[in-house]
Structure formats: C-alpha cells, structure tokens
Short mmCIF file of C-alpha atoms in Angstrom, two decimals:
data_model
loop_
_atom_site.label_atom_id
_atom_site.label_comp_id
_atom_site.label_asym_id
_atom_site.label_seq_id
_atom_site.Cartn_x
_atom_site.Cartn_y
_atom_site.Cartn_z
CA UNK O 232 -77.58 -33.50 -123.68
CA UNK O 233 -74.44 -32.42 -122.00
CA UNK O 234 -74.36 -28.76 -120.89
CA UNK O 235 -70.07 -28.69 -121.88
CA UNK O 236 -70.69 -30.36 -125.17
CA UNK O 237 -68.24 -28.97 -127.52
CA UNK O 238 -70.13 -26.28 -130.08
CA UNK O 239 -67.38 -27.16 -132.58
CA UNK O 240 -69.16 -30.67 -133.31
CA UNK O 241 -72.52 -28.90 -134.05
CA UNK O 242 -71.48 -27.48 -137.43
CA UNK O 243 -75.05 -25.74 -137.55
CA UNK O 244 -74.49 -23.71 -134.44
CA UNK O 245 -70.95 -23.31 -134.61
CA UNK O 246 -69.95 -19.60 -134.01
CA UNK O 247 -66.69 -20.14 -136.26
CA UNK O 248 -68.95 -21.19 -139.31
CA UNK O 249 -71.52 -18.19 -138.61
CA UNK O 250 -68.69 -15.66 -138.14
CA UNK O 251 -67.06 -17.06 -141.22
CA UNK O 252 -70.10 -17.16 -143.21
CA UNK O 253 -70.91 -13.43 -142.12
CA UNK O 254 -67.76 -11.89 -143.16
CA UNK O 255 -67.37 -13.83 -145.93
CA UNK O 256 -70.88 -12.76 -147.33
CA UNK O 257 -69.89 -9.06 -146.29
CA UNK O 258 -66.80 -9.64 -148.67
CA UNK O 259 -68.53 -10.95 -151.34
CA UNK O 260 -71.28 -8.03 -151.28
CA UNK O 261 -68.26 -5.48 -151.32
CA UNK O 262 -66.74 -7.63 -154.30
CA UNK O 263 -70.26 -7.32 -156.19
CA UNK O 264 -70.39 -3.56 -155.34
CA UNK O 265 -66.90 -3.13 -156.69
CA UNK O 266 -67.59 -5.37 -159.93
CA UNK O 267 -71.07 -3.34 -160.45
CA UNK O 268 -68.94 0.08 -160.09
CA UNK O 269 -66.14 -1.24 -162.44
CA UNK O 270 -68.88 -2.18 -165.17
CA UNK O 271 -70.52 1.16 -164.31
CA UNK O 272 -67.19 2.85 -165.11
CA UNK O 273 -65.69 0.73 -167.86
CA UNK O 274 -68.92 1.01 -169.58
CA UNK O 275 -68.80 4.84 -169.62
CA UNK O 276 -65.30 4.82 -170.29
CA UNK O 277 -65.68 2.27 -173.12
CA UNK O 278 -68.19 4.67 -174.53
CA UNK O 279 -65.86 7.48 -174.79
CA UNK O 280 -62.89 5.28 -175.66
CA UNK O 281 -64.99 3.73 -178.79
CA UNK O 282 -66.28 7.29 -179.72
CA UNK O 283 -62.85 8.79 -179.74
CA UNK O 284 -61.42 5.65 -181.51
CA UNK O 285 -63.95 5.88 -184.11
CA UNK O 286 -63.52 9.73 -184.79
CA UNK O 287 -60.24 9.41 -185.03
CA UNK O 288 -59.92 6.44 -187.61
CA UNK O 289 -62.62 8.15 -189.68
CA UNK O 290 -60.32 11.41 -190.00
CA UNK O 291 -57.13 9.13 -190.65
CA UNK O 292 -59.34 7.24 -193.47
CA UNK O 293 -60.40 10.14 -194.91
CA UNK O 294 -57.18 11.79 -195.43
CA UNK O 295 -55.79 8.68 -196.97
CA UNK O 296 -58.89 8.38 -199.62
CA UNK O 297 -58.00 12.27 -200.32
CA UNK O 298 -55.29 10.42 -202.90
CA UNK O 299 -57.30 7.72 -203.86
CA UNK O 300 -61.06 6.76 -203.23
CA UNK O 301 -60.81 3.59 -204.73
CA UNK O 302 -58.29 2.34 -202.15
CA UNK O 303 -61.34 2.08 -199.81
CA UNK O 304 -61.16 -0.81 -197.28
CA UNK O 305 -64.82 -1.63 -196.54
CA UNK O 306 -64.05 -3.24 -193.05
CA UNK O 307 -60.90 -2.60 -190.91
CA UNK O 308 -60.31 -3.05 -187.46
CA UNK O 309 -63.75 -3.48 -186.40
CA UNK O 310 -64.95 -0.48 -188.32
CA UNK O 311 -67.19 -0.18 -191.24
CA UNK O 312 -66.55 2.62 -194.05
CA UNK O 313 -68.70 3.97 -196.86
CA UNK O 314 -68.63 6.87 -199.56
CA UNK O 315 -71.46 9.43 -199.73
CA UNK O 316 -71.55 12.10 -202.33
CA UNK O 317 -73.09 15.76 -201.34
CA UNK O 318 -76.67 14.19 -202.04
CA UNK O 319 -76.73 11.42 -199.42
CA UNK O 320 -76.28 9.04 -202.26
CA UNK O 321 -73.82 6.24 -201.30
CA UNK O 322 -71.27 5.63 -203.69
CA UNK O 323 -69.20 2.75 -201.88
CA UNK O 324 -71.53 0.86 -199.21
CA UNK O 325 -70.08 -1.37 -196.43
CA UNK O 326 -72.72 -1.24 -193.96
CA UNK O 327 -73.92 -3.87 -191.21
CA UNK O 328 -77.30 -5.48 -192.40
CA UNK O 329 -79.33 -3.89 -189.70
CA UNK O 330 -77.91 -0.48 -189.89
CA UNK O 331 -79.94 2.31 -191.45
CA UNK O 332 -78.01 3.57 -194.27
CA UNK O 333 -80.48 6.68 -194.80
CA UNK O 334 -79.17 8.47 -191.42
CA UNK O 335 -78.74 12.17 -191.81
CA UNK O 336 -75.16 13.23 -191.69
CA UNK O 337 -73.50 14.03 -188.44
CA UNK O 338 -71.35 16.53 -189.23
CA UNK O 339 -68.22 15.52 -187.56
CA UNK O 340 -70.18 14.12 -184.38
CA UNK O 341 -70.31 10.81 -183.00
CA UNK O 342 -73.94 9.66 -182.81
CA UNK O 343 -75.78 6.41 -181.95
CA UNK O 344 -77.79 4.39 -183.97
CA UNK O 345 -80.17 1.41 -182.94
CA UNK O 346 -80.30 -1.76 -185.29
CA UNK O 347 -82.28 -4.68 -184.93
CA UNK O 348 -79.41 -6.58 -183.49
CA UNK O 349 -76.67 -4.04 -182.56
CA UNK O 350 -76.26 -0.81 -181.50
CA UNK O 351 -73.92 1.25 -183.28
CA UNK O 352 -71.96 4.42 -183.45
CA UNK O 353 -71.34 6.30 -186.73
CA UNK O 354 -69.80 9.64 -188.10
CA UNK O 355 -69.34 11.31 -190.99
CA UNK O 356 -66.16 12.91 -192.14
CA UNK O 357 -65.78 15.17 -195.48
CA UNK O 358 -62.99 13.70 -197.33
CA UNK O 359 -60.27 16.42 -198.17
CA UNK O 360 -60.28 18.36 -201.65
CA UNK O 361 -63.48 16.09 -202.60
CA UNK O 362 -67.24 16.88 -202.31
CA UNK O 363 -67.41 13.32 -200.75
CA UNK O 364 -68.22 12.22 -197.43
CA UNK O 365 -66.61 9.05 -195.52
CA UNK O 366 -69.38 7.45 -193.10
CA UNK O 367 -67.54 5.26 -190.27
CA UNK O 368 -69.69 2.81 -188.33
CA UNK O 369 -68.93 0.74 -185.46
CA UNK O 370 -70.65 -1.66 -182.94
CA UNK O 371 -70.88 -0.40 -179.52
CA UNK O 372 -68.19 -1.99 -177.41
CA UNK O 373 -66.44 -3.96 -180.41
CA UNK O 374 -63.41 -1.55 -180.35
CA UNK O 375 -62.26 -2.25 -176.66
CA UNK O 376 -61.39 -5.74 -175.89
CA UNK O 377 -59.11 -5.06 -173.47
CA UNK O 378 -62.03 -3.45 -171.19
CA UNK O 379 -64.13 -6.45 -171.78
CA UNK O 380 -61.12 -8.80 -170.82
CA UNK O 381 -60.74 -6.90 -167.67
CA UNK O 382 -64.28 -7.55 -166.78
CA UNK O 383 -64.19 -11.01 -167.56
CA UNK O 384 -60.94 -11.45 -165.71
CA UNK O 385 -62.52 -9.70 -162.51
CA UNK O 386 -65.54 -12.04 -162.78
CA UNK O 387 -63.31 -15.29 -162.89
CA UNK O 388 -60.73 -14.17 -160.09
CA UNK O 389 -64.03 -13.13 -157.62
CA UNK O 390 -64.92 -16.91 -157.04
CA UNK O 391 -61.33 -17.98 -156.22
CA UNK O 392 -60.88 -14.73 -153.86
CA UNK O 393 -63.90 -15.40 -151.82
CA UNK O 394 -62.91 -19.26 -151.25
CA UNK O 395 -59.36 -18.19 -150.06
CA UNK O 396 -60.67 -15.65 -147.73
CA UNK O 397 -63.23 -18.03 -146.48
CA UNK O 398 -60.68 -20.62 -146.01
CA UNK O 399 -57.89 -18.44 -144.46
CA UNK O 400 -60.95 -16.85 -142.18
CA UNK O 401 -62.07 -20.13 -140.73
CA UNK O 402 -58.63 -21.34 -140.04
CA UNK O 403 -57.45 -18.37 -138.18
CA UNK O 404 -60.71 -18.24 -136.14
CA UNK O 405 -60.45 -21.93 -135.45
CA UNK O 406 -57.07 -21.29 -134.33
CA UNK O 407 -58.29 -18.05 -132.12
CA UNK O 408 -61.03 -20.39 -130.76
CA UNK O 409 -59.09 -22.87 -129.43
CA UNK O 410 -59.00 -21.80 -126.06
CA UNK O 411 -62.53 -21.41 -126.02
CA UNK O 412 -62.79 -25.10 -126.89
CA UNK O 413 -60.14 -26.27 -124.61
CA UNK O 414 -62.35 -24.45 -121.66
CA UNK O 415 -65.40 -26.48 -122.80
CA UNK O 416 -63.39 -29.85 -122.76
CA UNK O 417 -61.77 -29.22 -119.46
CA UNK O 418 -65.20 -28.04 -117.82
CA UNK O 419 -66.62 -31.47 -119.21
CA UNK O 420 -63.88 -33.60 -117.79
CA UNK O 421 -64.20 -31.92 -114.50
CA UNK O 422 -67.88 -32.33 -114.53
CA UNK O 423 -67.46 -36.18 -115.32
CA UNK O 424 -64.46 -36.63 -113.21
CA UNK O 425 -65.12 -34.48 -110.16
CA UNK O 426 -61.12 -33.54 -110.30
CA UNK O 427 -61.13 -29.43 -109.76
CA UNK O 428 -57.17 -29.88 -109.92
CA UNK O 429 -57.14 -29.93 -113.57
CA UNK O 430 -56.44 -26.71 -115.37
CA UNK O 431 -57.09 -24.86 -118.91
CA UNK O 432 -53.66 -24.59 -121.07
CA UNK O 433 -52.62 -21.50 -121.53
CA UNK O 434 -50.48 -19.93 -124.54
CA UNK O 435 -47.98 -17.53 -124.36
CA UNK O 436 -50.09 -14.58 -126.28
CA UNK O 437 -51.45 -11.99 -124.39
CA UNK O 438 -54.83 -11.49 -125.95
CA UNK O 439 -58.77 -11.56 -124.71
CA UNK O 440 -58.86 -15.81 -124.97
CA UNK O 441 -55.52 -16.21 -122.93
CA UNK O 442 -56.92 -13.50 -120.11
CA UNK O 443 -60.14 -15.67 -120.08
CA UNK O 444 -58.20 -18.78 -119.75
CA UNK O 445 -56.36 -17.38 -116.69
CA UNK O 446 -59.42 -15.93 -115.13
CA UNK O 447 -61.37 -19.12 -115.24
CA UNK O 448 -57.91 -21.43 -114.07
CA UNK O 449 -57.97 -19.09 -110.99
CA UNK O 450 -61.90 -19.47 -110.58
CA UNK O 451 -60.94 -23.21 -110.77
CA UNK O 452 -58.42 -22.64 -108.02
CA UNK O 453 -60.79 -21.18 -105.60
CA UNK O 454 -63.11 -23.66 -106.43
CA UNK O 455 -60.64 -26.59 -105.61
CA UNK O 456 -59.70 -24.74 -102.36
CA UNK O 457 -63.35 -24.52 -101.40
CA UNK O 458 -64.00 -28.41 -102.29
CA UNK O 459 -61.01 -29.31 -100.36
CA UNK O 460 -61.59 -27.25 -97.38
CA UNK O 461 -65.45 -28.53 -97.45
CA UNK O 462 -64.07 -32.33 -97.87
CA UNK O 463 -61.68 -31.65 -94.96
CA UNK O 464 -64.69 -30.25 -92.83
CA UNK O 465 -66.85 -33.05 -93.74
CA UNK O 466 -64.25 -35.50 -92.50
CA UNK O 467 -63.28 -33.85 -89.73
CA UNK O 468 -66.69 -33.31 -88.28
CA UNK O 469 -67.64 -37.05 -89.03
CA UNK O 470 -64.10 -37.91 -86.97
CA UNK O 471 -65.08 -35.57 -84.11
CA UNK O 472 -68.88 -36.86 -83.74
CA UNK O 473 -68.03 -40.49 -84.14
CA UNK O 474 -66.64 -40.75 -80.68
CA UNK O 475 -69.35 -38.75 -78.48
CA UNK O 476 -72.07 -40.78 -80.64
CA UNK O 477 -70.30 -44.05 -79.92
CA UNK O 478 -70.10 -42.94 -76.29
CA UNK O 479 -73.53 -41.98 -76.12
CA UNK O 480 -74.81 -45.10 -77.72
CA UNK O 481 -72.72 -47.34 -75.52
CA UNK O 482 -73.84 -45.70 -72.23
CA UNK O 483 -77.63 -45.76 -73.40
CA UNK O 484 -77.25 -49.52 -74.22
CA UNK O 485 -75.43 -49.81 -70.45
CA UNK O 486 -78.00 -48.09 -68.90
CA UNK O 487 -80.74 -49.72 -70.59
CA UNK O 488 -79.46 -53.25 -70.33
CA UNK O 489 -76.85 -53.41 -67.45
CA UNK O 490 -77.67 -50.54 -64.92
CA UNK O 491 -78.80 -51.97 -61.64
CA UNK O 492 -78.97 -49.17 -59.29
CA UNK O 493 -79.99 -45.21 -59.80
CA UNK O 494 -76.10 -44.46 -59.29
CA UNK O 495 -75.08 -46.78 -61.99
CA UNK O 496 -77.88 -45.13 -64.14
CA UNK O 497 -77.06 -41.50 -63.14
CA UNK O 498 -73.27 -42.32 -64.14
CA UNK O 499 -74.42 -43.30 -67.36
CA UNK O 500 -76.73 -40.47 -67.78
CA UNK O 501 -74.05 -38.07 -66.52
CA UNK O 502 -71.64 -39.18 -69.53
CA UNK O 503 -74.58 -39.17 -72.04
CA UNK O 504 -75.21 -35.59 -70.99
CA UNK O 505 -71.29 -34.35 -71.11
CA UNK O 506 -71.02 -36.11 -74.54
CA UNK O 507 -74.26 -34.03 -75.93
CA UNK O 508 -73.03 -31.13 -74.52
CA UNK O 509 -69.60 -31.29 -76.24
CA UNK O 510 -71.51 -32.35 -79.47
CA UNK O 511 -73.91 -29.26 -79.22
CA UNK O 512 -70.64 -27.05 -78.60
CA UNK O 513 -69.14 -28.61 -81.67
CA UNK O 514 -72.05 -27.87 -83.77
CA UNK O 515 -72.66 -24.39 -82.65
CA UNK O 516 -69.02 -23.49 -83.41
CA UNK O 517 -69.16 -24.94 -86.63
CA UNK O 518 -72.48 -22.78 -87.70
CA UNK O 519 -70.70 -19.70 -86.26
CA UNK O 520 -67.63 -20.27 -88.07
CA UNK O 521 -69.51 -21.12 -91.57
CA UNK O 522 -71.47 -18.19 -90.89
CA UNK O 523 -68.37 -15.86 -90.55
CA UNK O 524 -66.58 -17.32 -93.67
CA UNK O 525 -69.70 -16.69 -95.77
CA UNK O 526 -68.61 -12.91 -95.19
CA UNK O 527 -71.85 -11.25 -94.54
CA UNK O 528 -71.67 -8.09 -92.83
CA UNK O 529 -72.50 -7.97 -89.22
CA UNK O 530 -74.53 -5.26 -87.30
CA UNK O 531 -71.70 -3.02 -84.99
CA UNK O 532 -72.08 -0.42 -82.67
CA UNK O 533 -69.58 1.85 -80.66
CA UNK O 534 -68.09 -0.21 -78.08
CA UNK O 535 -65.87 0.42 -75.24
CA UNK O 536 -63.51 -2.35 -75.77
CA UNK O 537 -61.40 -1.23 -72.77
CA UNK O 538 -64.39 -2.29 -70.51
CA UNK O 539 -65.39 -5.49 -72.58
CA UNK O 540 -61.67 -6.50 -72.07
CA UNK O 541 -61.33 -5.49 -68.35
CA UNK O 542 -64.41 -7.54 -67.39
CA UNK O 543 -63.63 -10.44 -69.06
CA UNK O 544 -60.18 -10.58 -67.65
CA UNK O 545 -61.50 -9.83 -64.22
CA UNK O 546 -64.06 -12.87 -64.43
CA UNK O 547 -61.24 -15.31 -65.99
CA UNK O 548 -58.67 -14.18 -63.00
CA UNK O 549 -61.21 -15.18 -60.27
CA UNK O 550 -61.63 -18.64 -62.05
CA UNK O 551 -57.81 -18.97 -62.79
CA UNK O 552 -56.35 -18.18 -59.21
CA UNK O 553 -58.22 -20.99 -57.69
CA UNK O 554 -56.28 -22.83 -60.15
CA UNK O 555 -52.96 -21.48 -58.83
CA UNK O 556 -52.64 -19.50 -61.85
CA UNK O 557 -51.51 -15.97 -61.83
CA UNK O 558 -53.25 -13.28 -64.20
CA UNK O 559 -51.61 -10.03 -64.81
CA UNK O 560 -53.97 -7.21 -66.43
CA UNK O 561 -52.64 -3.96 -68.33
CA UNK O 562 -55.63 -2.38 -69.61
CA UNK O 563 -55.38 1.24 -71.27
CA UNK O 564 -58.85 3.16 -70.57
CA UNK O 565 -61.46 4.47 -73.05
CA UNK O 566 -60.30 2.27 -76.07
CA UNK O 567 -63.56 2.75 -78.54
CA UNK O 568 -64.21 0.74 -81.71
CA UNK O 569 -66.87 -0.12 -83.87
CA UNK O 570 -67.90 -3.93 -83.34
CA UNK O 571 -69.86 -6.92 -82.34
CA UNK O 572 -70.29 -7.51 -78.90
CA UNK O 573 -70.97 -11.10 -78.80
CA UNK O 574 -68.54 -11.84 -81.39
CA UNK O 575 -65.73 -9.98 -79.66
CA UNK O 576 -66.56 -11.67 -76.34
CA UNK O 577 -66.23 -14.87 -78.14
CA UNK O 578 -63.06 -13.96 -79.34
CA UNK O 579 -61.93 -13.27 -75.71
CA UNK O 580 -63.48 -16.40 -74.42
CA UNK O 581 -61.13 -18.50 -76.93
CA UNK O 582 -57.99 -16.85 -76.53
CA UNK O 583 -58.35 -16.91 -72.86
CA UNK O 584 -59.13 -20.30 -72.68
CA UNK O 585 -56.37 -21.23 -74.88
CA UNK O 586 -54.02 -19.53 -72.51
CA UNK O 587 -55.62 -21.56 -69.59
CA UNK O 588 -55.03 -24.62 -71.38
CA UNK O 589 -51.66 -24.38 -71.94
CA UNK O 590 -49.85 -22.19 -69.49
CA UNK O 591 -47.85 -23.08 -66.70
CA UNK O 592 -49.00 -20.55 -64.02
CA UNK O 593 -49.03 -17.09 -65.32
CA UNK O 594 -51.10 -15.21 -68.05
CA UNK O 595 -50.60 -11.67 -69.14
CA UNK O 596 -53.32 -9.50 -70.57
CA UNK O 597 -52.49 -6.16 -72.10
CA UNK O 598 -54.34 -3.77 -74.21
CA UNK O 599 -53.09 -0.61 -75.65
CA UNK O 600 -53.89 1.91 -78.46
CA UNK O 601 -52.26 4.02 -80.66
CA UNK O 602 -53.85 6.44 -83.45
CA UNK O 603 -55.06 3.91 -85.46
CA UNK O 604 -55.20 0.37 -83.90
CA UNK O 605 -55.97 -1.15 -80.58
CA UNK O 606 -53.57 -3.91 -79.73
CA UNK O 607 -54.73 -6.85 -77.38
CA UNK O 608 -51.90 -9.22 -76.30
CA UNK O 609 -52.72 -12.61 -74.23
CA UNK O 610 -49.33 -14.35 -73.31
CA UNK O 611 -48.74 -17.42 -71.49
CA UNK O 612 -45.71 -19.01 -70.01
CA UNK O 613 -46.37 -22.73 -71.05
CA UNK O 614 -44.10 -25.12 -73.20
CA UNK O 615 -44.90 -22.83 -76.45
CA UNK O 616 -45.73 -23.87 -80.06
CA UNK O 617 -43.37 -25.39 -82.39
CA UNK O 618 -42.30 -23.40 -85.57
CA UNK O 619 -43.30 -26.04 -87.84
CA UNK O 620 -47.02 -25.61 -86.50
CA UNK O 621 -47.33 -22.18 -86.06
CA UNK O 622 -49.10 -22.39 -89.55
CA UNK O 623 -51.56 -24.75 -88.79
CA UNK O 624 -52.87 -23.82 -85.62
CA UNK O 625 -55.63 -21.86 -87.36
CA UNK O 626 -56.74 -24.70 -89.44
CA UNK O 627 -60.21 -26.07 -88.40
CA UNK O 628 -59.91 -29.15 -86.11
CA UNK O 629 -56.06 -28.63 -85.36
CA UNK O 630 -54.81 -29.55 -82.09
CA UNK O 631 -51.37 -29.30 -80.55
CA UNK O 632 -50.11 -32.37 -79.30
CA UNK O 633 -51.20 -33.45 -75.87
CA UNK O 634 -47.56 -33.00 -74.25
CA UNK O 635 -48.37 -29.11 -74.43
CA UNK O 636 -51.71 -29.07 -72.65
CA UNK O 637 -51.46 -29.01 -69.07
CA UNK O 638 -54.71 -30.76 -68.45
CA UNK O 639 -56.93 -33.22 -70.41
CA UNK O 640 -59.42 -30.47 -71.60
CA UNK O 641 -58.24 -30.77 -75.18
CA UNK O 642 -61.16 -28.98 -76.95
CA UNK O 643 -62.37 -29.63 -80.41
CA UNK O 644 -59.85 -27.46 -82.21
CA UNK O 645 -62.31 -24.70 -83.69
CA UNK O 646 -61.32 -21.75 -81.27
CA UNK O 647 -58.42 -20.17 -83.19
CA UNK O 648 -60.01 -20.77 -86.51
CA UNK O 649 -63.19 -18.77 -84.98
CA UNK O 650 -60.93 -16.09 -83.45
CA UNK O 651 -59.24 -15.65 -86.78
CA UNK O 652 -62.62 -15.26 -88.69
CA UNK O 653 -63.97 -12.79 -85.54
CA UNK O 654 -60.73 -10.63 -86.25
CA UNK O 655 -61.09 -10.29 -90.03
CA UNK O 656 -64.73 -9.53 -89.87
CA UNK O 657 -63.60 -6.48 -87.75
CA UNK O 658 -60.80 -5.64 -90.42
CA UNK O 659 -58.28 -6.56 -88.13
CA UNK O 660 -55.20 -8.63 -87.93
CA UNK O 661 -54.23 -11.46 -85.57
CA UNK O 662 -50.87 -13.16 -85.23
CA UNK O 663 -48.76 -15.55 -82.89
CA UNK O 664 -45.22 -15.41 -81.33
CA UNK O 665 -44.00 -18.55 -79.51
CA UNK O 666 -40.89 -20.08 -78.53
CA UNK O 667 -40.70 -23.83 -77.37
CA UNK O 668 -40.52 -23.81 -73.37
CA UNK O 669 -40.95 -20.14 -73.25
CA UNK O 670 -44.63 -19.71 -73.95
CA UNK O 671 -46.88 -17.87 -76.67
CA UNK O 672 -48.42 -14.50 -77.24
CA UNK O 673 -51.51 -13.98 -79.56
CA UNK O 674 -51.79 -10.60 -80.87
CA UNK O 675 -55.17 -9.03 -82.12
CA UNK O 676 -54.92 -5.46 -83.89
CA UNK O 677 -58.15 -3.92 -84.38
CA UNK O 678 -58.92 -0.41 -86.05
CA UNK O 679 -60.28 2.21 -83.18
CA UNK O 680 -62.75 5.04 -83.36
CA UNK O 681 -60.46 7.83 -84.10
CA UNK O 682 -63.15 10.59 -82.96
CA UNK O 683 -63.60 8.80 -79.75
CA UNK O 684 -59.79 8.35 -79.12
CA UNK O 685 -59.33 11.98 -79.59
CA UNK O 686 -61.96 13.10 -77.15
CA UNK O 687 -60.32 10.91 -74.50
CA UNK O 688 -57.02 12.59 -75.13
#
C-alpha cells in the first residue's frame, strides 16, 4: 500500500467524514435538547393556557346562562358543559363517557381528573342569580392546537436542518482540505517520478493550510537543491576518478605485460603512485568537505592566529622564493580567536596554494584586526578571475581555465569550496576581489576574542 495514498478515497477513515459526522451529531444533540426543552416549556405553558382558557370560558358561559339556562350548548370549542343544582344533582349533563360526574365542586378552581382514556381539567362556576352551578370539562391539550402545531413543525424541520448543515459542512471541509489532498498527490507524484522540481499549488488565502503548503514547498526546494548537489557531486567524483583509475589500470597492465627493464617498471610504478596519491587527496578532501557541510560543531580553542599565519607564511616564502616568487608579509601580532587549528591550517594551505598556482611573481599576505574581526588578505598579481566566473569558484570541482594557471598543477577544484566551509564553520565571511590582468585578493574575516584583544592593547 502506498504511503502517500490519498485519504479521501478511503471513506471509512476520511478525516472530512469523521469531522462532519462529529459536528452533525453534536448539532443533532443540540436540536434534541432544544426540542426536549421546548416540549417541557410548551407542556407547562399549555397547561397554564388550558386552565386559563377553561376558566374564562366557564365564567362567560355562566353569565350567558343567567338569562336562559335552556340555551346551554353541551359542547362548544372543545369544552363540555353541564348544569348542577346545589345538591350536586345533574340537571343537564354533557360529559365525556369516561369522566367521573360525581366529583366534588371545585369552588372556582381548575382541577384535574383522570379518566380511562383521557385526562381532563374541570371547573365549577356558579350561575349568577341562580342556585345552579355550571361545570366545564375539557381534555388536557385540546384547547391549544397552535402549540401542538409548533411542536410538530419543529419535529418536521429538524431532519431537513440536520441534512442541510451536514451537507454544507461537508462541502466547506472538502474545500478547506484541498491543499492537504494536493500535498498528498504531489508527494506521491514525486515519489513515483523522483522529480523534486514539482511544487504544491498555493491559493491566495492566508490560512494555516496555505502556510503549510508554503512550508512544504520550501522544504521541497531544499530537497531539490540537496538532491542536485549530491547528483552533481556523484557525477564530478566519477569524472575525477575516471582518469586516475584509467591511468592506473593502463600502467599496471603495461608494467605486467610490457616492461622489460627495472627502469620501465619503476616508471610505471611512479605514475601509479602519483595517481593513487591524487585519488587519496581527492577522497580526503571530499570526506572533509562532507563533514563540514553536515554542520556538526567542532571543538575550538583559543589560538594565536597571528603566530599561525606567520609560521605558514614563512614556510611558503622559503618554498616560493626558489620559484622566483616574491612574498611580502604584513602580520599584526597577538590576534587571538577561537578556532580549530587543523582546519585553519588547511584554510591557509589552500589559499596560499591557490595564490601560488595563479600568481605571476608576487604574493602579499596581510593580517589585521579591529575590535570585532580579524581580516586576512592573500593577494597575487596573476591574470585575475573573469567577472562571470567569480560566483562559480566556490563550487565543487570548478576550475578556472588553464590559461590563468601558470603551471600544470591544476588541482581537483575542491580547495576553495573547502575554504568557504571552514570560514562558515568559524562564523566568518570570505570574499574575493579580482580584476583581469591585475590579480586577485581573497579576504577572510573571522571574529576575534575581544578579551584577549583588549589585553594586548
């Protein structure tokens, strides 16, 4: 099963359906609670209304009967009427069949009576200017059809309301979760095609899902960049190793099959040895560069950077003077900084070796410091770097064209990449200033130890 399979195709586990079912059920509970409360309130209200209506109708009817008792209507507007004398004898009786006609007088109060089939309210009212009583009886709830209609209407509307809310909520959630579905689909396409250039489409709305899509797009850009760098590194390493491996295989075969003398065998072995050293140097620099790019913190200590640069410059001066190259040195004393000695020595080796390759006959080494930064400048008077190549010199395996190099020691193109990573590891900055036919100057700025600098002052 695909890890990136869209959850929207699995209805049993769809987040949209679960959320929709949850809040639809919640709304249903609210409506049921509202309906129950309405039923309770309307029942209480209906009782009050029924009793008031019965009492009012009984008084009005008794007043009308004061003029003519024979004008009595036994049933009117849901109310049964009967006339009693003062001895509780029925003179005109119009009661429901299951109503107990022998109930005592209510003395003007509305009382309840339970029959076999219905429950009733009844009230006794004295007929004016007569010794007779009027008893009015009505079934509970019969006198308020409006309240019953309200409850029936509420019960009928509730299912449609639930359906509309559920459908509308589903559509809203479906629209809101489209970026999530797009994320899953894009991730699945990337997995299948290994094309990290694809991006998740983003809407103009500024919400959490849009921000999530933007964050994942940034992550995809980083993954794509890393993937391309690794791909380029693999291609470059393969290319760099192909030549020395071919030479080693060729020379070893020649030494095995064709070398006739010790001198010829030694010459082949010498070539193999040089190519093996070249491969060893390449592998070591690649491993060191990989460690630096991983960004793992290094153990640093307080170093006398002035002494480190002075010793390295002196060693190079003795070597370069034999090649007819003048080396001028201007180093400020007692510049202290927190650093890794081996990495800083590698930085100096690479920069000075780079200057040696491309200078005409002069190299200038300067180290100064202010209150915050130590500035190392290594200049040469070579042919310079073309402007369109300045941004590329830091790339792995990038090499300036042969016409800038005064000798055939072209190197492997990892030196400046390694230098830049060492500078970044020490929280510093590096830049280059160069003009064609006038030379180049590499400038390294590293943070100094302020306490030690103040003491030297």
